[in-house]
Amino acid sequence: FANTTKRDKNSFDFTMNWAKSDNTLIKDLKDFTATFFQKHTLLNVLVNYSVFDSSQTLLVMRPYQIAATERILWKINSSYKAKNWSTPESGGFIWHTTGSGKTLTSFKAARLATELDFIDKVFFVVDRKDLDYQTMKEYQRFSPDSVNGSENTAGLKRNLDKDDNKIIVTTIQKLNNLMKAESDLPVYNQQVVFIFDECHRSQFGEAQKNLKKKFKRYYQFGFTGTPIFPENALGSETTASVFGRELHSYVITDAIRDEKVL
């Protein structure tokens, strides 16, 4: 993160090594210059990967946050071009350790997905009702006019009818209730991105089955600090079997090395 306000302005605590997409640190100044100062990279960091929060503090995304966001956008674009949507191959999951800034990463991924010409709606799906408001507040901290929340299923349906490119923040429960109540909505046939805030077991059940049945052209991504692998799946679905393969990881050992767990 970069912080341009108050006494923390020049604090070394806010610095971080630039890194490759596999989290290998770039410590050599020549290598750093050759990568970070490429026109395309620098412009992207300034335009796409920086955000002001509600207190006008500038947040610059960390290398692993940028890498994860770019992998998601790459996957959406490549799947669309291949007409390969609505399968595990058209999505994936991000394994970022708890406290590494997943909300900012998922927000930027969702925000940049709304700017893709062919994407009609982006859903940001949280797990529990109490998280719905919290996530809305977090998202509005980054960009007050970029999100639509809803108090109930009817509110969610109204947001779907709006012709804007705002992120729709909803809970898995509201989304599932909508799918059960509405057999024929225009959004079912539109190009839709789903980003799940925390893709654990509660999203593997009925709602997931309904989503796959109702939506015809979707790209689905999950963020998690604790993915479910075959060895801890207890005979049921894994994170990869539901969301697709791992697109990027930043695990606890990376975070400890960087001393950057929030």
PDB file of C-alpha atoms in Angstrom:
ATOM      1  CA  PHE A   1       0.000   0.000   0.000  1.00  0.00           C
ATOM      2  CA  ALA A   2       1.065   3.572  -0.583  1.00  0.00           C
ATOM      3  CA  ASN A   3      -0.134   6.134   1.912  1.00  0.00           C
ATOM      4  CA  THR A   4       0.118   9.782   0.939  1.00  0.00           C
ATOM      5  CA  THR A   5      -1.390  11.421   3.988  1.00  0.00           C
ATOM      6  CA  LYS A   6      -0.445  12.514   7.500  1.00  0.00           C
ATOM      7  CA  ARG A   7       2.610  11.320   9.367  1.00  0.00           C
ATOM      8  CA  ASP A   8       2.659   7.919   7.680  1.00  0.00           C
ATOM      9  CA  LYS A   9       3.401   9.526   4.344  1.00  0.00           C
ATOM     10  CA  ASN A  10       7.046   8.463   4.134  1.00  0.00           C
ATOM     11  CA  SER A  11       6.931   5.491   6.480  1.00  0.00           C
ATOM     12  CA  PHE A  12       9.002   2.531   5.341  1.00  0.00           C
ATOM     13  CA  ASP A  13       6.233   0.314   6.741  1.00  0.00           C
ATOM     14  CA  PHE A  14       4.235   1.039   3.595  1.00  0.00           C
ATOM     15  CA  THR A  15       6.918  -0.103   1.167  1.00  0.00           C
ATOM     16  CA  MET A  16       7.072  -3.511  -0.429  1.00  0.00           C
ATOM     17  CA  ASN A  17       9.362  -5.270  -2.874  1.00  0.00           C
ATOM     18  CA  TRP A  18       8.143  -5.518  -6.429  1.00  0.00           C
ATOM     19  CA  ALA A  19       7.739  -9.187  -7.272  1.00  0.00           C
ATOM     20  CA  LYS A  20       7.117 -11.608 -10.113  1.00  0.00           C
ATOM     21  CA  SER A  21       3.711 -13.242 -10.474  1.00  0.00           C
ATOM     22  CA  ASP A  22       5.003 -16.297  -8.551  1.00  0.00           C
ATOM     23  CA  ASN A  23       5.828 -13.970  -5.590  1.00  0.00           C
ATOM     24  CA  THR A  24       9.597 -14.147  -6.176  1.00  0.00           C
ATOM     25  CA  LEU A  25      10.948 -10.818  -4.962  1.00  0.00           C
ATOM     26  CA  ILE A  26      12.756  -8.583  -7.448  1.00  0.00           C
ATOM     27  CA  LYS A  27      15.630  -7.122  -5.443  1.00  0.00           C
ATOM     28  CA  ASP A  28      17.997  -6.087  -8.217  1.00  0.00           C
ATOM     29  CA  LEU A  29      17.510  -2.473  -9.292  1.00  0.00           C
ATOM     30  CA  LYS A  30      18.115  -3.269 -12.986  1.00  0.00           C
ATOM     31  CA  ASP A  31      15.516  -6.041 -12.949  1.00  0.00           C
ATOM     32  CA  PHE A  32      13.071  -3.773 -11.121  1.00  0.00           C
ATOM     33  CA  THR A  33      13.587  -0.973 -13.658  1.00  0.00           C
ATOM     34  CA  ALA A  34      13.174  -3.380 -16.585  1.00  0.00           C
ATOM     35  CA  THR A  35       9.831  -4.650 -15.277  1.00  0.00           C
ATOM     36  CA  PHE A  36       8.137  -1.936 -13.218  1.00  0.00           C
ATOM     37  CA  PHE A  37       9.059   0.970 -15.501  1.00  0.00           C
ATOM     38  CA  GLN A  38       7.780  -0.586 -18.695  1.00  0.00           C
ATOM     39  CA  LYS A  39       5.192   1.874 -20.020  1.00  0.00           C
ATOM     40  CA  HIS A  40       2.402  -0.680 -19.938  1.00  0.00           C
ATOM     41  CA  THR A  41       3.165  -1.803 -16.356  1.00  0.00           C
ATOM     42  CA  LEU A  42       3.569   1.670 -14.900  1.00  0.00           C
ATOM     43  CA  LEU A  43       0.428   2.967 -16.616  1.00  0.00           C
ATOM     44  CA  ASN A  44      -1.560  -0.021 -15.367  1.00  0.00           C
ATOM     45  CA  VAL A  45      -0.400   0.519 -11.779  1.00  0.00           C
ATOM     46  CA  LEU A  46      -1.356   4.190 -11.924  1.00  0.00           C
ATOM     47  CA  VAL A  47      -4.677   3.816 -13.765  1.00  0.00           C
ATOM     48  CA  ASN A  48      -6.014   0.368 -12.850  1.00  0.00           C
ATOM     49  CA  TYR A  49      -4.259  -0.745  -9.687  1.00  0.00           C
ATOM     50  CA  SER A  50      -4.453   2.325  -7.473  1.00  0.00           C
ATOM     51  CA  VAL A  51      -7.518   3.435  -5.557  1.00  0.00           C
ATOM     52  CA  PHE A  52      -8.437   6.238  -3.177  1.00  0.00           C
ATOM     53  CA  ASP A  53     -10.449   5.193  -0.144  1.00  0.00           C
ATOM     54  CA  SER A  54     -13.089   7.344   1.546  1.00  0.00           C
ATOM     55  CA  SER A  55     -10.472   9.315   3.502  1.00  0.00           C
ATOM     56  CA  GLN A  56      -8.636  10.100   0.250  1.00  0.00           C
ATOM     57  CA  THR A  57      -5.774   7.798   1.173  1.00  0.00           C
ATOM     58  CA  LEU A  58      -4.096   6.390  -1.920  1.00  0.00           C
ATOM     59  CA  LEU A  59      -3.891   2.613  -1.899  1.00  0.00           C
ATOM     60  CA  VAL A  60      -1.563   1.042  -4.434  1.00  0.00           C
ATOM     61  CA  MET A  61      -2.107  -2.661  -4.814  1.00  0.00           C
ATOM     62  CA  ARG A  62       0.673  -5.030  -3.871  1.00  0.00           C
ATOM     63  CA  PRO A  63       2.301  -7.214  -6.551  1.00  0.00           C
ATOM     64  CA  TYR A  64       0.388 -10.366  -5.571  1.00  0.00           C
ATOM     65  CA  GLN A  65      -2.920  -8.450  -5.632  1.00  0.00           C
ATOM     66  CA  ILE A  66      -2.152  -7.155  -9.125  1.00  0.00           C
ATOM     67  CA  ALA A  67      -1.105 -10.628 -10.318  1.00  0.00           C
ATOM     68  CA  ALA A  68      -4.335 -12.208  -9.030  1.00  0.00           C
ATOM     69  CA  THR A  69      -6.499  -9.497 -10.604  1.00  0.00           C
ATOM     70  CA  GLU A  70      -4.731  -9.861 -13.953  1.00  0.00           C
ATOM     71  CA  ARG A  71      -5.160 -13.644 -13.897  1.00  0.00           C
ATOM     72  CA  ILE A  72      -8.917 -13.241 -13.381  1.00  0.00           C
ATOM     73  CA  LEU A  73      -9.233 -10.702 -16.207  1.00  0.00           C
ATOM     74  CA  TRP A  74      -7.103 -12.897 -18.479  1.00  0.00           C
ATOM     75  CA  LYS A  75      -9.309 -15.900 -17.716  1.00  0.00           C
ATOM     76  CA  ILE A  76     -12.531 -13.980 -18.453  1.00  0.00           C
ATOM     77  CA  ASN A  77     -11.142 -12.650 -21.745  1.00  0.00           C
ATOM     78  CA  SER A  78      -9.677 -15.945 -22.946  1.00  0.00           C
ATOM     79  CA  SER A  79     -12.790 -17.935 -22.005  1.00  0.00           C
ATOM     80  CA  TYR A  80     -15.023 -15.437 -23.796  1.00  0.00           C
ATOM     81  CA  LYS A  81     -12.912 -15.570 -26.967  1.00  0.00           C
ATOM     82  CA  ALA A  82     -12.979 -19.374 -26.881  1.00  0.00           C
ATOM     83  CA  LYS A  83     -16.760 -19.315 -26.207  1.00  0.00           C
ATOM     84  CA  ASN A  84     -15.942 -21.535 -23.246  1.00  0.00           C
ATOM     85  CA  TRP A  85     -18.154 -20.132 -20.501  1.00  0.00           C
ATOM     86  CA  SER A  86     -20.169 -21.796 -17.711  1.00  0.00           C
ATOM     87  CA  THR A  87     -17.565 -24.488 -16.970  1.00  0.00           C
ATOM     88  CA  PRO A  88     -14.868 -24.883 -14.288  1.00  0.00           C
ATOM     89  CA  GLU A  89     -12.338 -24.159 -17.066  1.00  0.00           C
ATOM     90  CA  SER A  90     -13.832 -20.672 -17.529  1.00  0.00           C
ATOM     91  CA  GLY A  91     -13.182 -19.687 -13.901  1.00  0.00           C
ATOM     92  CA  GLY A  92     -10.792 -20.412 -11.073  1.00  0.00           C
ATOM     93  CA  PHE A  93      -9.866 -19.608  -7.503  1.00  0.00           C
ATOM     94  CA  ILE A  94      -7.407 -17.286  -5.780  1.00  0.00           C
ATOM     95  CA  TRP A  95      -5.645 -18.658  -2.707  1.00  0.00           C
ATOM     96  CA  HIS A  96      -4.582 -15.625  -0.683  1.00  0.00           C
ATOM     97  CA  THR A  97      -3.880 -16.023   3.008  1.00  0.00           C
ATOM     98  CA  THR A  98      -6.174 -14.410   5.567  1.00  0.00           C
ATOM     99  CA  GLY A  99      -5.256 -10.778   6.215  1.00  0.00           C
ATOM    100  CA  SER A 100      -3.543 -10.175   2.879  1.00  0.00           C
ATOM    101  CA  GLY A 101      -6.092  -7.672   1.566  1.00  0.00           C
ATOM    102  CA  LYS A 102      -8.538  -9.928  -0.293  1.00  0.00           C
ATOM    103  CA  THR A 103     -11.333  -7.328  -0.252  1.00  0.00           C
ATOM    104  CA  LEU A 104      -9.291  -4.801  -2.222  1.00  0.00           C
ATOM    105  CA  THR A 105      -8.124  -7.493  -4.659  1.00  0.00           C
ATOM    106  CA  SER A 106     -11.633  -8.795  -5.259  1.00  0.00           C
ATOM    107  CA  PHE A 107     -13.008  -5.252  -5.548  1.00  0.00           C
ATOM    108  CA  LYS A 108     -10.540  -4.305  -8.280  1.00  0.00           C
ATOM    109  CA  ALA A 109     -11.111  -7.590 -10.105  1.00  0.00           C
ATOM    110  CA  ALA A 110     -14.878  -6.986  -9.987  1.00  0.00           C
ATOM    111  CA  ARG A 111     -14.537  -3.314 -10.940  1.00  0.00           C
ATOM    112  CA  LEU A 112     -12.274  -3.996 -13.917  1.00  0.00           C
ATOM    113  CA  ALA A 113     -14.534  -6.860 -15.031  1.00  0.00           C
ATOM    114  CA  THR A 114     -17.465  -4.407 -15.249  1.00  0.00           C
ATOM    115  CA  GLU A 115     -15.423  -2.409 -17.765  1.00  0.00           C
ATOM    116  CA  LEU A 116     -15.084  -5.309 -20.209  1.00  0.00           C
ATOM    117  CA  ASP A 117     -17.287  -4.568 -23.228  1.00  0.00           C
ATOM    118  CA  PHE A 118     -18.897  -8.004 -23.350  1.00  0.00           C
ATOM    119  CA  ILE A 119     -19.707  -8.363 -19.630  1.00  0.00           C
ATOM    120  CA  ASP A 120     -23.280  -7.419 -18.691  1.00  0.00           C
ATOM    121  CA  LYS A 121     -23.276  -7.925 -14.911  1.00  0.00           C
ATOM    122  CA  VAL A 122     -20.768  -8.602 -12.141  1.00  0.00           C
ATOM    123  CA  PHE A 123     -21.979 -10.204  -8.908  1.00  0.00           C
ATOM    124  CA  PHE A 124     -19.917 -10.059  -5.743  1.00  0.00           C
ATOM    125  CA  VAL A 125     -21.291 -12.849  -3.570  1.00  0.00           C
ATOM    126  CA  VAL A 126     -20.757 -12.943   0.184  1.00  0.00           C
ATOM    127  CA  ASP A 127     -21.718 -15.801   2.430  1.00  0.00           C
ATOM    128  CA  ARG A 128     -23.728 -14.488   5.349  1.00  0.00           C
ATOM    129  CA  LYS A 129     -26.260 -11.724   5.844  1.00  0.00           C
ATOM    130  CA  ASP A 130     -24.091  -9.881   8.339  1.00  0.00           C
ATOM    131  CA  LEU A 131     -21.268  -9.720   5.807  1.00  0.00           C
ATOM    132  CA  ASP A 132     -23.476  -8.139   3.151  1.00  0.00           C
ATOM    133  CA  TYR A 133     -23.512  -4.714   4.809  1.00  0.00           C
ATOM    134  CA  GLN A 134     -19.874  -4.983   5.853  1.00  0.00           C
ATOM    135  CA  THR A 135     -18.799  -5.720   2.285  1.00  0.00           C
ATOM    136  CA  MET A 136     -20.931  -2.882   0.938  1.00  0.00           C
ATOM    137  CA  LYS A 137     -19.222  -0.514   3.361  1.00  0.00           C
ATOM    138  CA  GLU A 138     -15.805  -1.827   2.352  1.00  0.00           C
ATOM    139  CA  TYR A 139     -16.586  -1.483  -1.341  1.00  0.00           C
ATOM    140  CA  GLN A 140     -18.055   1.981  -0.898  1.00  0.00           C
ATOM    141  CA  ARG A 141     -14.889   2.922   0.956  1.00  0.00           C
ATOM    142  CA  PHE A 142     -13.011   2.315  -2.283  1.00  0.00           C
ATOM    143  CA  SER A 143     -15.573   3.627  -4.759  1.00  0.00           C
ATOM    144  CA  PRO A 144     -18.953   4.864  -3.458  1.00  0.00           C
ATOM    145  CA  ASP A 145     -20.709   4.908  -6.832  1.00  0.00           C
ATOM    146  CA  SER A 146     -19.564   1.546  -8.133  1.00  0.00           C
ATOM    147  CA  VAL A 147     -21.773  -0.857  -6.191  1.00  0.00           C
ATOM    148  CA  ASN A 148     -25.428  -1.778  -5.778  1.00  0.00           C
ATOM    149  CA  GLY A 149     -26.496  -3.557  -2.605  1.00  0.00           C
ATOM    150  CA  SER A 150     -29.915  -4.939  -1.740  1.00  0.00           C
ATOM    151  CA  GLU A 151     -31.791  -5.483   1.502  1.00  0.00           C
ATOM    152  CA  ASN A 152     -33.807  -8.409   0.191  1.00  0.00           C
ATOM    153  CA  THR A 153     -34.442 -10.593  -2.842  1.00  0.00           C
ATOM    154  CA  ALA A 154     -36.846  -8.028  -4.356  1.00  0.00           C
ATOM    155  CA  GLY A 155     -34.117  -5.392  -4.072  1.00  0.00           C
ATOM    156  CA  LEU A 156     -31.695  -7.734  -5.808  1.00  0.00           C
ATOM    157  CA  LYS A 157     -34.168  -8.187  -8.671  1.00  0.00           C
ATOM    158  CA  ARG A 158     -34.546  -4.393  -9.001  1.00  0.00           C
ATOM    159  CA  ASN A 159     -30.778  -4.016  -9.235  1.00  0.00           C
ATOM    160  CA  LEU A 160     -30.687  -6.595 -12.012  1.00  0.00           C
ATOM    161  CA  ASP A 161     -33.167  -4.500 -13.984  1.00  0.00           C
ATOM    162  CA  LYS A 162     -30.938  -1.413 -13.830  1.00  0.00           C
ATOM    163  CA  ASP A 163     -29.015  -0.700 -16.997  1.00  0.00           C
ATOM    164  CA  ASP A 164     -25.709   0.190 -15.379  1.00  0.00           C
ATOM    165  CA  ASN A 165     -22.370  -1.486 -14.894  1.00  0.00           C
ATOM    166  CA  LYS A 166     -22.289  -1.351 -11.117  1.00  0.00           C
ATOM    167  CA  ILE A 167     -21.110  -4.326  -9.096  1.00  0.00           C
ATOM    168  CA  ILE A 168     -24.033  -6.149  -7.480  1.00  0.00           C
ATOM    169  CA  VAL A 169     -23.166  -7.112  -3.910  1.00  0.00           C
ATOM    170  CA  THR A 170     -25.413  -9.879  -2.612  1.00  0.00           C
ATOM    171  CA  THR A 171     -25.438 -12.874  -0.308  1.00  0.00           C
ATOM    172  CA  ILE A 172     -25.527 -16.452  -1.495  1.00  0.00           C
ATOM    173  CA  GLN A 173     -28.908 -16.786   0.280  1.00  0.00           C
ATOM    174  CA  LYS A 174     -30.520 -13.880  -1.619  1.00  0.00           C
ATOM    175  CA  LEU A 175     -29.107 -15.081  -4.914  1.00  0.00           C
ATOM    176  CA  ASN A 176     -30.410 -18.590  -4.295  1.00  0.00           C
ATOM    177  CA  ASN A 177     -33.872 -17.288  -3.306  1.00  0.00           C
ATOM    178  CA  LEU A 178     -33.984 -15.238  -6.506  1.00  0.00           C
ATOM    179  CA  MET A 179     -33.044 -18.227  -8.657  1.00  0.00           C
ATOM    180  CA  LYS A 180     -35.710 -20.384  -6.989  1.00  0.00           C
ATOM    181  CA  ALA A 181     -38.399 -17.696  -7.351  1.00  0.00           C
ATOM    182  CA  GLU A 182     -37.635 -16.516 -10.896  1.00  0.00           C
ATOM    183  CA  SER A 183     -37.561 -19.056 -13.683  1.00  0.00           C
ATOM    184  CA  ASP A 184     -36.928 -16.613 -16.522  1.00  0.00           C
ATOM    185  CA  LEU A 185     -34.824 -13.473 -16.077  1.00  0.00           C
ATOM    186  CA  PRO A 186     -32.900 -11.647 -18.846  1.00  0.00           C
ATOM    187  CA  VAL A 187     -29.694 -11.922 -16.783  1.00  0.00           C
ATOM    188  CA  TYR A 188     -29.786 -15.727 -17.084  1.00  0.00           C
ATOM    189  CA  ASN A 189     -28.791 -15.348 -20.741  1.00  0.00           C
ATOM    190  CA  GLN A 190     -26.326 -12.490 -20.307  1.00  0.00           C
ATOM    191  CA  GLN A 191     -22.560 -12.541 -19.886  1.00  0.00           C
ATOM    192  CA  VAL A 192     -22.120 -12.588 -16.114  1.00  0.00           C
ATOM    193  CA  VAL A 193     -19.136 -12.708 -13.747  1.00  0.00           C
ATOM    194  CA  PHE A 194     -19.480 -14.146 -10.234  1.00  0.00           C
ATOM    195  CA  ILE A 195     -16.826 -13.357  -7.645  1.00  0.00           C
ATOM    196  CA  PHE A 196     -17.191 -15.186  -4.340  1.00  0.00           C
ATOM    197  CA  ASP A 197     -15.698 -13.425  -1.342  1.00  0.00           C
ATOM    198  CA  GLU A 198     -14.902 -16.640   0.527  1.00  0.00           C
ATOM    199  CA  CYS A 199     -15.403 -19.825  -1.442  1.00  0.00           C
ATOM    200  CA  HIS A 200     -15.870 -22.438   1.259  1.00  0.00           C
ATOM    201  CA  ARG A 201     -18.253 -25.368   1.641  1.00  0.00           C
ATOM    202  CA  SER A 202     -21.420 -23.306   2.080  1.00  0.00           C
ATOM    203  CA  GLN A 203     -21.202 -22.330  -1.595  1.00  0.00           C
ATOM    204  CA  PHE A 204     -20.920 -25.900  -2.844  1.00  0.00           C
ATOM    205  CA  GLY A 205     -24.570 -26.864  -2.267  1.00  0.00           C
ATOM    206  CA  GLU A 206     -27.997 -26.000  -3.619  1.00  0.00           C
ATOM    207  CA  ALA A 207     -27.115 -22.450  -4.695  1.00  0.00           C
ATOM    208  CA  GLN A 208     -24.234 -23.708  -6.831  1.00  0.00           C
ATOM    209  CA  LYS A 209     -26.472 -26.264  -8.538  1.00  0.00           C
ATOM    210  CA  ASN A 210     -29.120 -23.593  -9.229  1.00  0.00           C
ATOM    211  CA  LEU A 211     -26.519 -21.162 -10.550  1.00  0.00           C
ATOM    212  CA  LYS A 212     -25.199 -23.728 -13.025  1.00  0.00           C
ATOM    213  CA  LYS A 213     -28.733 -24.601 -14.105  1.00  0.00           C
ATOM    214  CA  LYS A 214     -30.048 -21.034 -14.527  1.00  0.00           C
ATOM    215  CA  PHE A 215     -27.124 -18.985 -15.839  1.00  0.00           C
ATOM    216  CA  LYS A 216     -26.089 -19.827 -19.381  1.00  0.00           C
ATOM    217  CA  ARG A 217     -22.974 -17.646 -19.799  1.00  0.00           C
ATOM    218  CA  TYR A 218     -21.106 -17.142 -16.564  1.00  0.00           C
ATOM    219  CA  TYR A 219     -17.502 -16.938 -15.365  1.00  0.00           C
ATOM    220  CA  GLN A 220     -17.044 -17.868 -11.719  1.00  0.00           C
ATOM    221  CA  PHE A 221     -14.161 -17.014  -9.384  1.00  0.00           C
ATOM    222  CA  GLY A 222     -13.597 -17.627  -5.700  1.00  0.00           C
ATOM    223  CA  PHE A 223     -11.228 -16.101  -3.160  1.00  0.00           C
ATOM    224  CA  THR A 224     -10.151 -18.187  -0.200  1.00  0.00           C
ATOM    225  CA  GLY A 225      -7.541 -18.360   2.536  1.00  0.00           C
ATOM    226  CA  THR A 226      -8.359 -22.029   3.171  1.00  0.00           C
ATOM    227  CA  PRO A 227      -8.977 -23.978  -0.053  1.00  0.00           C
ATOM    228  CA  ILE A 228     -10.468 -27.459   0.077  1.00  0.00           C
ATOM    229  CA  PHE A 229      -8.221 -30.042  -1.589  1.00  0.00           C
ATOM    230  CA  PRO A 230      -9.001 -33.748  -2.207  1.00  0.00           C
ATOM    231  CA  GLU A 231      -7.152 -34.704   0.995  1.00  0.00           C
ATOM    232  CA  ASN A 232      -9.402 -32.543   3.208  1.00  0.00           C
ATOM    233  CA  ALA A 233     -12.616 -32.704   1.153  1.00  0.00           C
ATOM    234  CA  LEU A 234     -14.105 -35.591   3.176  1.00  0.00           C
ATOM    235  CA  GLY A 235     -15.290 -37.195  -0.037  1.00  0.00           C
ATOM    236  CA  SER A 236     -17.200 -34.137  -1.271  1.00  0.00           C
ATOM    237  CA  GLU A 237     -16.454 -31.285  -3.681  1.00  0.00           C
ATOM    238  CA  THR A 238     -13.111 -29.476  -3.696  1.00  0.00           C
ATOM    239  CA  THR A 239     -12.527 -25.780  -4.344  1.00  0.00           C
ATOM    240  CA  ALA A 240     -11.115 -26.652  -7.778  1.00  0.00           C
ATOM    241  CA  SER A 241     -14.007 -28.953  -8.748  1.00  0.00           C
ATOM    242  CA  VAL A 242     -16.493 -26.123  -8.117  1.00  0.00           C
ATOM    243  CA  PHE A 243     -14.579 -23.009  -9.185  1.00  0.00           C
ATOM    244  CA  GLY A 244     -11.852 -24.280 -11.512  1.00  0.00           C
ATOM    245  CA  ARG A 245      -8.096 -24.417 -11.100  1.00  0.00           C
ATOM    246  CA  GLU A 246      -5.986 -22.219  -8.854  1.00  0.00           C
ATOM    247  CA  LEU A 247      -5.123 -19.011 -10.720  1.00  0.00           C
ATOM    248  CA  HIS A 248      -2.828 -17.428  -8.138  1.00  0.00           C
ATOM    249  CA  SER A 249      -1.581 -18.071  -4.623  1.00  0.00           C
ATOM    250  CA  TYR A 250      -0.080 -15.955  -1.873  1.00  0.00           C
ATOM    251  CA  VAL A 251       0.195 -18.216   1.130  1.00  0.00           C
ATOM    252  CA  ILE A 252       1.122 -17.659   4.764  1.00  0.00           C
ATOM    253  CA  THR A 253       4.836 -18.342   4.138  1.00  0.00           C
ATOM    254  CA  ASP A 254       4.888 -15.572   1.501  1.00  0.00           C
ATOM    255  CA  ALA A 255       3.138 -13.202   3.897  1.00  0.00           C
ATOM    256  CA  ILE A 256       5.501 -13.975   6.782  1.00  0.00           C
ATOM    257  CA  ARG A 257       8.516 -13.411   4.532  1.00  0.00           C
ATOM    258  CA  ASP A 258       7.104 -10.057   3.395  1.00  0.00           C
ATOM    259  CA  GLU A 259       5.965  -9.112   6.932  1.00  0.00           C
ATOM    260  CA  LYS A 260       2.784  -7.843   5.296  1.00  0.00           C
ATOM    261  CA  VAL A 261      -0.152  -9.736   6.775  1.00  0.00           C
ATOM    262  CA  LEU A 262      -2.696  -7.077   7.733  1.00  0.00           C
TER     263      LEU A 262
END
